[in-house]
Amino acid sequence: MSETSKGILLDAVGASLNDLAKQGVIEQDKVDSFSTPLYFAEENELKQIIEENGRFTIQAFEDIIHAKGEFTLDPKVLAVSCRASF
């Protein structure tokens, strides 16, 4: 996940927390116990969930690829994305 903008952002948060622990601002145990649960369903799992629900029909299932590929890692874009995501 580190190749994506969200992954890079989460890596930066983790590195920042570790730096704060090294400086004694926060306890390392708190950093070690910090968890942001993320789960990304596999395609077949998502299809199964949708079909089992019975209220939806899958007419098409395609990957969405942004026209420009991966977004740029501009700090301003990352900050706005982070605010929108969390």
Tab-separated table of C-alpha atoms in Angstrom:
chain	number	residue	atom	x	y	z
A	1	MET	CA	0.000	0.000	0.000
A	2	SER	CA	2.997	2.288	0.380
A	3	GLU	CA	2.923	2.958	-3.355
A	4	THR	CA	-0.404	4.790	-3.112
A	5	SER	CA	-0.914	8.333	-1.870
A	6	LYS	CA	-2.942	7.081	1.102
A	7	GLY	CA	-0.279	4.502	1.899
A	8	ILE	CA	2.449	7.115	1.779
A	9	LEU	CA	0.377	9.354	4.040
A	10	LEU	CA	-0.159	6.549	6.563
A	11	ASP	CA	3.567	5.717	6.462
A	12	ALA	CA	4.323	9.377	7.213
A	13	VAL	CA	1.918	9.355	10.166
A	14	GLY	CA	3.574	6.198	11.490
A	15	ALA	CA	7.050	7.667	11.111
A	16	SER	CA	5.911	10.855	12.857
A	17	LEU	CA	4.494	8.907	15.788
A	18	ASN	CA	7.742	6.943	16.106
A	19	ASP	CA	9.734	10.193	16.058
A	20	LEU	CA	7.530	11.619	18.817
A	21	ALA	CA	8.131	8.481	20.879
A	22	LYS	CA	11.916	8.730	20.366
A	23	GLN	CA	11.769	12.344	21.574
A	24	GLY	CA	9.811	11.269	24.657
A	25	VAL	CA	6.714	13.278	23.727
A	26	ILE	CA	4.569	10.126	23.750
A	27	GLU	CA	5.188	6.621	25.052
A	28	GLN	CA	6.441	3.975	22.613
A	29	ASP	CA	3.847	1.535	24.022
A	30	LYS	CA	1.083	3.874	22.876
A	31	VAL	CA	2.594	4.057	19.397
A	32	ASP	CA	2.920	0.268	19.276
A	33	SER	CA	-0.695	-0.214	20.348
A	34	PHE	CA	-2.080	2.390	17.923
A	35	SER	CA	-4.096	0.779	15.170
A	36	THR	CA	-5.985	2.187	12.231
A	37	PRO	CA	-7.974	-0.760	10.933
A	38	LEU	CA	-8.070	-0.847	7.153
A	39	TYR	CA	-9.592	-3.652	5.149
A	40	PHE	CA	-9.845	-3.888	1.395
A	41	ALA	CA	-12.105	-6.682	0.175
A	42	GLU	CA	-10.969	-8.850	-2.709
A	43	GLU	CA	-13.045	-8.650	-5.889
A	44	ASN	CA	-14.664	-12.082	-5.434
A	45	GLU	CA	-15.459	-11.328	-1.787
A	46	LEU	CA	-17.131	-8.046	-2.711
A	47	LYS	CA	-19.169	-9.749	-5.450
A	48	GLN	CA	-20.288	-12.438	-2.994
A	49	ILE	CA	-21.383	-9.860	-0.416
A	50	ILE	CA	-23.374	-7.922	-3.020
A	51	GLU	CA	-25.035	-11.063	-4.385
A	52	GLU	CA	-25.875	-12.410	-0.912
A	53	ASN	CA	-27.517	-9.099	-0.043
A	54	GLY	CA	-30.095	-9.759	-2.763
A	55	ARG	CA	-31.017	-6.112	-3.235
A	56	PHE	CA	-28.488	-5.362	-5.935
A	57	THR	CA	-27.527	-6.870	-9.265
A	58	ILE	CA	-24.029	-6.538	-10.653
A	59	GLN	CA	-24.287	-5.444	-14.270
A	60	ALA	CA	-20.614	-4.611	-14.706
A	61	PHE	CA	-17.552	-4.913	-12.519
A	62	GLU	CA	-14.533	-3.001	-13.768
A	63	ASP	CA	-11.367	-1.482	-12.387
A	64	ILE	CA	-11.450	2.290	-12.293
A	65	ILE	CA	-8.216	3.697	-13.624
A	66	HIS	CA	-7.650	7.417	-13.354
A	67	ALA	CA	-6.818	9.021	-16.698
A	68	LYS	CA	-3.599	10.480	-15.307
A	69	GLY	CA	-2.558	7.325	-13.483
A	70	GLU	CA	-1.642	7.740	-9.835
A	71	PHE	CA	-2.297	11.173	-8.377
A	72	THR	CA	0.653	13.439	-7.742
A	73	LEU	CA	2.053	13.450	-4.247
A	74	ASP	CA	1.584	17.165	-3.751
A	75	PRO	CA	1.395	17.916	0.012
A	76	LYS	CA	-1.691	20.099	-0.459
A	77	VAL	CA	-3.522	17.328	-2.355
A	78	LEU	CA	-2.558	14.781	0.315
A	79	ALA	CA	-3.805	17.061	3.102
A	80	VAL	CA	-7.153	17.641	1.392
A	81	SER	CA	-7.506	13.908	0.644
A	82	CYS	CA	-6.729	13.053	4.244
A	83	ARG	CA	-9.327	15.496	5.549
A	84	ALA	CA	-11.914	14.075	3.145
A	85	SER	CA	-11.068	10.446	4.000
A	86	PHE	CA	-10.975	10.665	7.755
